[in-house]
Coordinates of C-alpha atoms in Angstrom, one line a residue:
M1 CA 34.3 5.8 -96.8
L2 CA 31.9 3.3 -97.3
T3 CA 28.4 3.9 -96.7
V4 CA 25.7 1.6 -96.6
M5 CA 22.2 3.2 -97.3
K6 CA 18.8 1.8 -97.3
F7 CA 15.7 3.1 -98.9
G8 CA 12.6 1.7 -97.8
G9 CA 9.4 1.2 -100.0
S10 CA 7.5 4.4 -99.5
S11 CA 11.0 6.5 -100.1
L12 CA 10.6 5.0 -103.6
S13 CA 7.0 4.6 -104.5
T14 CA 6.8 7.3 -106.8
V15 CA 8.9 8.2 -110.1
E16 CA 9.8 11.1 -108.4
R17 CA 10.5 9.6 -105.0
V18 CA 13.2 7.6 -107.3
A19 CA 14.5 10.6 -108.7
N20 CA 14.8 12.1 -105.2
V21 CA 17.0 8.5 -103.8
A22 CA 19.1 8.7 -107.0
S23 CA 20.3 12.3 -105.7
I24 CA 20.8 11.0 -102.1
I25 CA 23.2 8.1 -103.2
A26 CA 24.9 10.5 -106.0
S27 CA 25.5 13.2 -103.1
G28 CA 27.1 10.6 -101.2
V29 CA 29.6 9.4 -103.9
N30 CA 33.3 10.8 -104.7
D31 CA 36.8 10.3 -105.5
D32 CA 36.7 8.8 -101.9
D33 CA 33.5 7.5 -100.7
R34 CA 32.0 4.3 -102.1
V35 CA 27.8 3.5 -101.1
V36 CA 25.9 0.5 -101.3
A37 CA 22.2 1.4 -101.1
V38 CA 19.8 -1.5 -100.0
V39 CA 15.7 -0.9 -101.7
S40 CA 12.6 -2.5 -100.7
A41 CA 9.8 -3.2 -103.0
R42 CA 8.4 0.1 -104.3
G43 CA 4.9 1.0 -102.4
K44 CA 2.4 -1.5 -101.7
T45 CA 4.4 -3.8 -104.2
T46 CA 4.9 -6.6 -101.8
D47 CA 0.8 -6.7 -100.4
E48 CA -0.4 -6.4 -104.3
L49 CA 2.2 -9.5 -105.1
T50 CA 0.4 -11.7 -102.2
K51 CA -3.2 -10.8 -103.4
V52 CA -2.2 -12.0 -106.5
R53 CA -0.7 -14.9 -105.0
D54 CA -3.7 -15.7 -102.8
S55 CA -6.1 -15.0 -105.9
I56 CA -4.9 -17.5 -107.8
T57 CA -4.3 -20.4 -105.4
A58 CA -4.7 -21.3 -102.0
V59 CA -2.6 -23.8 -101.8
S60 CA 0.9 -23.0 -99.8
V61 CA 4.2 -23.4 -101.9
P62 CA 6.7 -21.5 -99.9
R63 CA 9.4 -21.9 -102.3
E64 CA 7.2 -20.6 -105.3
S65 CA 6.0 -17.4 -103.2
D66 CA 9.5 -16.4 -102.1
V67 CA 10.1 -16.8 -105.9
L68 CA 7.3 -14.5 -106.7
L69 CA 7.9 -11.9 -103.8
S70 CA 11.7 -11.2 -103.9
T71 CA 10.6 -9.7 -107.8
G72 CA 9.4 -6.5 -105.7
E73 CA 12.9 -5.7 -104.8
Q74 CA 14.4 -6.3 -108.2
V75 CA 12.4 -3.8 -109.7
S76 CA 13.2 -1.1 -107.5
M77 CA 17.3 -1.9 -107.6
S78 CA 17.0 -1.8 -111.6
L79 CA 15.0 1.3 -111.7
L80 CA 17.4 3.3 -109.4
A81 CA 20.4 1.9 -111.1
M82 CA 18.7 2.8 -114.3
K83 CA 17.9 6.3 -112.9
L84 CA 21.9 7.0 -111.5
N85 CA 23.2 5.6 -115.1
E86 CA 21.2 8.4 -116.6
M87 CA 22.5 10.8 -114.0
G88 CA 26.4 10.2 -114.9
H89 CA 27.0 7.4 -112.4
D90 CA 28.2 4.1 -112.9
A91 CA 25.6 1.8 -110.7
V92 CA 25.0 -1.9 -110.8
S93 CA 21.9 -3.9 -109.5
L94 CA 22.6 -7.0 -107.7
C95 CA 20.2 -9.5 -106.4
G96 CA 20.6 -11.4 -103.1
W97 CA 22.2 -14.2 -104.7
Q98 CA 24.5 -12.1 -107.0
A99 CA 25.2 -9.7 -103.6
G100 CA 26.8 -13.1 -102.0
I101 CA 23.8 -12.9 -99.4
R102 CA 23.4 -16.6 -97.9
T103 CA 20.3 -18.1 -95.8
N104 CA 19.2 -21.5 -94.2
D105 CA 16.1 -23.1 -96.6
R106 CA 13.4 -21.3 -94.6
Y107 CA 11.2 -19.9 -96.8
G108 CA 9.1 -16.7 -96.1
S109 CA 11.5 -16.2 -93.0
A110 CA 15.2 -17.5 -93.8
S111 CA 17.7 -16.2 -91.7
I112 CA 20.9 -14.5 -92.7
T113 CA 24.0 -17.5 -92.5
E114 CA 27.0 -15.6 -94.3
I115 CA 27.9 -12.9 -97.0
D116 CA 30.2 -13.5 -99.5
T117 CA 31.3 -10.0 -100.3
S118 CA 33.7 -10.6 -103.4
R119 CA 30.9 -9.1 -105.8
V120 CA 30.5 -5.9 -104.0
L121 CA 33.8 -5.6 -103.4
R122 CA 34.8 -6.1 -106.9
E123 CA 32.2 -3.7 -108.1
L124 CA 33.2 -0.9 -105.5
E125 CA 36.9 -1.5 -106.5
A126 CA 35.3 -0.5 -110.3
G127 CA 34.4 2.2 -109.2
R128 CA 30.7 1.5 -109.8
I129 CA 27.5 2.4 -107.2
V130 CA 26.3 -0.8 -106.0
I131 CA 22.2 -1.4 -105.5
V132 CA 21.6 -4.5 -103.7
A133 CA 17.7 -5.7 -103.4
G134 CA 17.2 -6.2 -99.8
F135 CA 14.7 -8.7 -98.3
Q136 CA 16.1 -11.8 -99.9
G137 CA 19.1 -14.5 -100.3
V138 CA 19.8 -17.9 -101.6
S139 CA 19.9 -20.7 -99.9
P140 CA 22.1 -24.0 -99.6
N141 CA 20.0 -25.4 -102.5
Q142 CA 20.7 -22.6 -104.4
D143 CA 17.0 -21.5 -104.1
I144 CA 15.6 -17.7 -103.7
T145 CA 14.6 -17.1 -99.7
T146 CA 13.1 -14.3 -98.2
L147 CA 14.0 -12.8 -94.9
G148 CA 10.2 -12.0 -93.7
R149 CA 9.2 -8.5 -92.1
G150 CA 11.6 -5.9 -92.0
G151 CA 14.0 -8.0 -94.3
S152 CA 15.3 -5.1 -96.3
D153 CA 16.2 -3.4 -92.5
T154 CA 18.1 -6.3 -92.1
T155 CA 19.9 -6.6 -95.2
A156 CA 21.4 -3.4 -94.7
I157 CA 23.1 -4.1 -91.3
A158 CA 24.2 -7.7 -92.3
L159 CA 25.7 -6.0 -95.3
A160 CA 27.5 -3.2 -93.5
A161 CA 28.6 -5.6 -90.8
A162 CA 30.5 -7.5 -93.6
L163 CA 31.7 -5.0 -95.4
H164 CA 32.8 -2.7 -92.4
A165 CA 31.1 0.3 -93.4
D166 CA 32.2 3.5 -92.3
S167 CA 28.5 4.3 -91.8
C168 CA 24.8 3.2 -92.0
H169 CA 22.0 5.3 -92.9
I170 CA 18.3 3.8 -92.8
Y171 CA 16.1 5.9 -94.7
T172 CA 12.4 6.1 -94.3
D173 CA 9.3 8.4 -94.5
V174 CA 9.8 9.8 -90.8
S175 CA 12.6 11.9 -89.7
G176 CA 13.8 9.4 -87.0
V177 CA 13.0 7.4 -83.6
F178 CA 10.1 9.2 -81.7
S179 CA 8.8 9.3 -77.9
A180 CA 5.6 8.2 -79.5
N181 CA 3.2 7.9 -82.7
P182 CA 3.9 11.2 -84.3
N183 CA 0.8 10.6 -86.0
V184 CA -1.0 10.3 -82.8
A185 CA 0.8 12.4 -80.5
I186 CA 1.7 15.4 -82.0
D187 CA 3.8 16.8 -79.6
A188 CA 6.1 13.5 -79.6
I189 CA 9.6 14.3 -79.6
K190 CA 12.8 13.0 -82.0
H191 CA 15.1 11.3 -80.2
R192 CA 19.0 12.0 -81.5
E193 CA 20.5 8.7 -80.0
I194 CA 18.7 6.3 -78.6
S195 CA 20.2 2.9 -77.6
Y196 CA 20.1 -1.0 -79.4
D197 CA 18.0 -2.2 -76.0
E198 CA 15.3 0.4 -76.2
M199 CA 15.3 0.1 -79.8
I200 CA 14.8 -3.7 -79.9
E201 CA 12.2 -3.5 -77.5
M202 CA 10.0 -0.8 -79.1
S203 CA 10.3 -2.2 -82.0
T204 CA 8.9 -5.8 -80.7
L205 CA 6.5 -3.7 -79.3
G206 CA 5.0 -2.1 -82.4
A207 CA 6.9 1.3 -83.2
K208 CA 6.6 0.8 -87.3
V209 CA 10.2 2.4 -87.8
L210 CA 12.5 -0.7 -87.7
H211 CA 12.0 -4.6 -87.4
N212 CA 13.3 -5.8 -84.3
R213 CA 15.1 -8.6 -85.9
S214 CA 17.8 -6.1 -88.0
V215 CA 18.2 -3.9 -84.6
I216 CA 18.9 -7.4 -82.8
M217 CA 21.7 -7.9 -85.6
A218 CA 23.1 -4.5 -85.5
K219 CA 23.6 -4.9 -81.9
N220 CA 25.1 -8.5 -82.2
A221 CA 27.3 -7.2 -84.7
D222 CA 28.0 -3.3 -83.2
V223 CA 27.0 -1.7 -86.1
S224 CA 25.4 1.5 -85.0
F225 CA 22.9 2.9 -87.6
E226 CA 21.5 6.6 -88.2
V227 CA 17.5 6.4 -89.1
R228 CA 16.4 9.1 -91.1
S229 CA 14.2 10.5 -93.5
S230 CA 14.7 10.4 -97.5
L231 CA 12.1 13.7 -98.0
T232 CA 14.2 15.9 -95.7
N233 CA 17.6 16.7 -94.9
D234 CA 16.8 16.8 -91.2
E235 CA 19.2 15.0 -88.6
G236 CA 18.2 11.3 -87.9
T237 CA 18.5 9.0 -84.7
K238 CA 21.6 7.5 -84.2
V239 CA 21.3 3.7 -82.7
H240 CA 24.1 2.7 -81.3
R241 CA 25.5 1.6 -77.6
L242 CA 24.3 4.1 -75.4
A243 CA 24.4 4.5 -71.8
P244 CA 20.9 5.2 -70.1
E245 CA 19.8 8.9 -69.7
K246 CA 16.7 8.8 -69.5
T247 CA 14.0 6.3 -67.2
V248 CA 11.3 6.4 -70.5
S249 CA 12.8 6.5 -73.8
G250 CA 9.5 5.9 -75.9
V251 CA 5.6 5.2 -75.4
V252 CA 4.5 2.3 -78.0
C253 CA 1.1 1.2 -78.8
D254 CA 0.3 -2.1 -81.1
D255 CA -3.1 -2.0 -81.5
H256 CA -4.1 -5.3 -83.1
I257 CA -3.8 -7.5 -80.1
S258 CA -6.2 -10.2 -78.7
M259 CA -5.9 -12.3 -75.5
V260 CA -6.4 -15.8 -75.8
T261 CA -7.9 -17.7 -72.4
V262 CA -7.3 -21.7 -72.2
S263 CA -9.6 -23.1 -69.3
G264 CA -9.5 -25.7 -67.8
I265 CA -5.6 -26.9 -67.9
D266 CA -5.3 -30.0 -65.9
S267 CA -1.3 -29.9 -65.4
G268 CA 2.0 -28.2 -65.4
A269 CA 2.8 -30.6 -68.5
S270 CA -0.3 -29.6 -70.8
T271 CA 0.8 -25.8 -70.2
C272 CA 4.2 -26.5 -71.1
R273 CA 3.1 -28.3 -74.3
L274 CA 1.0 -25.6 -74.8
F275 CA 3.4 -23.1 -75.4
E276 CA 5.6 -25.4 -77.1
L277 CA 3.2 -25.5 -79.6
L278 CA 3.5 -21.9 -80.2
A279 CA 7.0 -21.9 -80.2
D280 CA 7.2 -24.9 -82.7
N281 CA 4.5 -22.6 -84.7
G282 CA 6.5 -20.0 -85.1
I283 CA 4.0 -17.9 -82.7
P284 CA 5.1 -15.2 -80.5
V285 CA 3.2 -14.7 -77.2
D286 CA 3.8 -11.5 -74.8
V287 CA 1.6 -10.9 -72.0
I288 CA 1.3 -14.4 -70.1
I289 CA -0.9 -15.0 -66.8
R290 CA -1.6 -18.4 -65.5
S291 CA -4.4 -18.4 -62.6
Q292 CA -4.8 -20.4 -60.2
Q293 CA -8.6 -19.6 -60.1
M294 CA -10.3 -22.8 -60.5
Y295 CA -12.7 -23.8 -64.0
N296 CA -14.5 -27.1 -63.3
G297 CA -11.7 -27.9 -60.6
K298 CA -8.8 -26.9 -63.3
G299 CA -6.9 -23.7 -63.4
M300 CA -6.6 -21.5 -67.0
V301 CA -3.6 -19.8 -69.0
S302 CA -4.2 -16.3 -70.4
F303 CA -1.7 -14.6 -73.2
S304 CA -1.5 -12.2 -75.9
V305 CA -0.9 -12.6 -79.4
S306 CA -1.0 -10.7 -82.7
D307 CA -4.7 -10.4 -84.5
T308 CA -2.9 -11.7 -87.8
V309 CA -2.1 -15.2 -86.0
C310 CA -5.4 -14.9 -83.7
I311 CA -7.2 -17.3 -85.9
R312 CA -4.3 -20.2 -86.7
V313 CA -4.0 -20.3 -82.6
V314 CA -7.6 -21.0 -82.2
D315 CA -7.5 -23.7 -84.9
M316 CA -4.5 -25.3 -83.5
L317 CA -5.6 -25.6 -79.9
N318 CA -9.1 -27.0 -81.4
E319 CA -7.5 -29.8 -83.0
M320 CA -4.9 -30.0 -80.2
K321 CA -7.8 -30.2 -77.3
D322 CA -7.7 -34.2 -76.6
E323 CA -3.7 -33.7 -76.0
L324 CA -3.5 -30.4 -74.2
E325 CA -7.4 -31.7 -72.1
H326 CA -8.6 -28.2 -72.0
D327 CA -12.5 -27.4 -71.6
M328 CA -13.1 -24.1 -73.0
L329 CA -11.2 -21.5 -75.2
M330 CA -12.0 -17.7 -75.3
V331 CA -11.0 -15.0 -77.4
E332 CA -11.2 -11.5 -76.4
S333 CA -10.6 -9.3 -79.3
G334 CA -10.0 -5.5 -79.9
L335 CA -7.1 -4.5 -77.8
A336 CA -4.2 -2.8 -77.5
K337 CA -0.5 -3.3 -75.9
L338 CA 0.6 0.2 -74.7
S339 CA 4.4 -0.3 -73.2
A340 CA 6.4 2.4 -71.5
V341 CA 10.3 1.8 -73.2
G342 CA 13.6 2.9 -71.4
S343 CA 16.8 1.6 -70.0
G344 CA 16.2 3.6 -67.2
L345 CA 13.1 1.5 -65.9
A346 CA 15.7 -1.0 -64.4
D347 CA 16.4 1.3 -61.3
S348 CA 13.0 2.7 -61.1
C349 CA 10.2 2.0 -58.7
T350 CA 8.1 4.5 -60.2
V351 CA 7.0 4.3 -63.9
A352 CA 4.0 1.4 -63.0
S353 CA 2.6 3.7 -60.8
I354 CA 2.8 6.8 -63.0
M355 CA 1.6 5.2 -65.9
L356 CA -1.5 3.6 -64.2
S357 CA -2.5 6.4 -62.3
E358 CA -2.2 8.6 -65.7
L359 CA -4.8 5.8 -67.6
N360 CA -7.1 6.1 -64.3
K361 CA -7.3 10.0 -65.4
I362 CA -8.9 8.4 -68.6
D363 CA -11.1 6.1 -67.0
I364 CA -8.6 3.0 -68.6
H365 CA -8.5 0.3 -66.1
P366 CA -6.1 -2.4 -67.7
R367 CA -6.3 -5.7 -66.5
Y368 CA -3.7 -7.6 -67.7
I369 CA -0.2 -6.0 -67.0
T370 CA 3.5 -7.3 -67.7
T371 CA 6.8 -5.8 -67.0
G372 CA 10.3 -6.5 -68.4
E373 CA 14.0 -5.0 -67.2
I374 CA 13.5 -1.8 -69.9
R375 CA 9.3 -2.0 -70.1
I376 CA 5.9 -2.0 -68.6
S377 CA 3.3 -3.0 -71.2
V378 CA -0.3 -2.8 -70.2
I379 CA -3.3 -4.5 -72.1
I380 CA -5.9 -2.1 -73.3
P381 CA -8.9 -1.8 -75.4
S382 CA -7.6 -0.6 -79.0
S383 CA -10.2 2.7 -78.9
K384 CA -8.8 4.0 -76.3
A385 CA -5.0 3.6 -77.5
D386 CA -4.3 6.8 -79.0
M387 CA -6.3 8.6 -76.5
A388 CA -3.8 6.4 -73.7
Q389 CA -0.7 7.1 -76.3
I390 CA -1.0 11.2 -76.1
I391 CA -1.4 11.2 -72.1
L392 CA 1.2 9.5 -71.4
N393 CA 3.7 11.0 -74.2
K394 CA 2.9 14.1 -72.2
R395 CA 3.6 12.3 -69.3
F396 CA 6.8 11.6 -69.6
F397 CA 8.2 14.2 -72.5
G398 CA 6.1 17.1 -72.4
E399 CA 8.1 19.5 -70.7
E400 CA 11.3 18.7 -73.1

């Protein structure tokens, strides 16, 4: 039996936690069972490396940035392998390129194109525990690349698929997937299982347990996995193909949202060009409203973006003002995107009314609303986001 385990940075942040992870891995190994462990950088290492980089140079050199940021995972893998060897287990650490993880050449957000599993299989056949650095791979030009946010989760899922693993466990500092953020809604319930589609939506809309790209890969490869805590022995949440049992499975909030309004766009062609520019620059947008309300005889378009890219968006739109022919640009910050997610929403016509009614009780009146097949999202003030999560979690899950 082969198990792929992934451990996040918080699970490896201290000496004691490294020893704990080594014990978890060791407990999964016997004469017939093998383990491949994927690790993230310890604690806030990647953030610290990014700060060092930015303090030294303001010039963007993507190739060298990836070389720098990949070192955090290499520290984790080597320390963990040393600890396992001290415990009497034969363990070997492998960088992404050594593990055969091949990517395209998009530095900072590379995609895995294939995995040559020959080295990993050779080490497993020799009876070794294999520790792989997550978040990294190698380009066709043999350059180190990094996979972007959630890269270690993606590495683990990709390896589980390529190795035809019997099980895959994603270890983090929470014990599973909850109906709402348990740090905000203390009565949030933990799901025993949840579907790929629900997990993708929840990750996309602000849940920080997993990155949506890793779940999309799991769905495409049909790799079921379990999210569990590295700090307890509690049963986690299984993520797999699952027929919907509930109308709503989770209440998710991203409280770092801005609404950008471009006023005075004259034509459909200009609107198309606006969103082409956003897509070409890798800027995701979600809530989109095109208003027929006229500004100087022209229309308006509003859309939501993450606060982290808002300045980039504004600078880009200002630079393209002559091409887009817009008259005015407005930004509304301090917002949150609150979403109800569930496979059962596709067959329900009541969730939106319940959601808006509950928010109205606490004097929250969303001006922007968007719906999808398995989610409903509203834009609200970020100052009221926690209160809104609590009341909706209580409404949808309070009797469980």
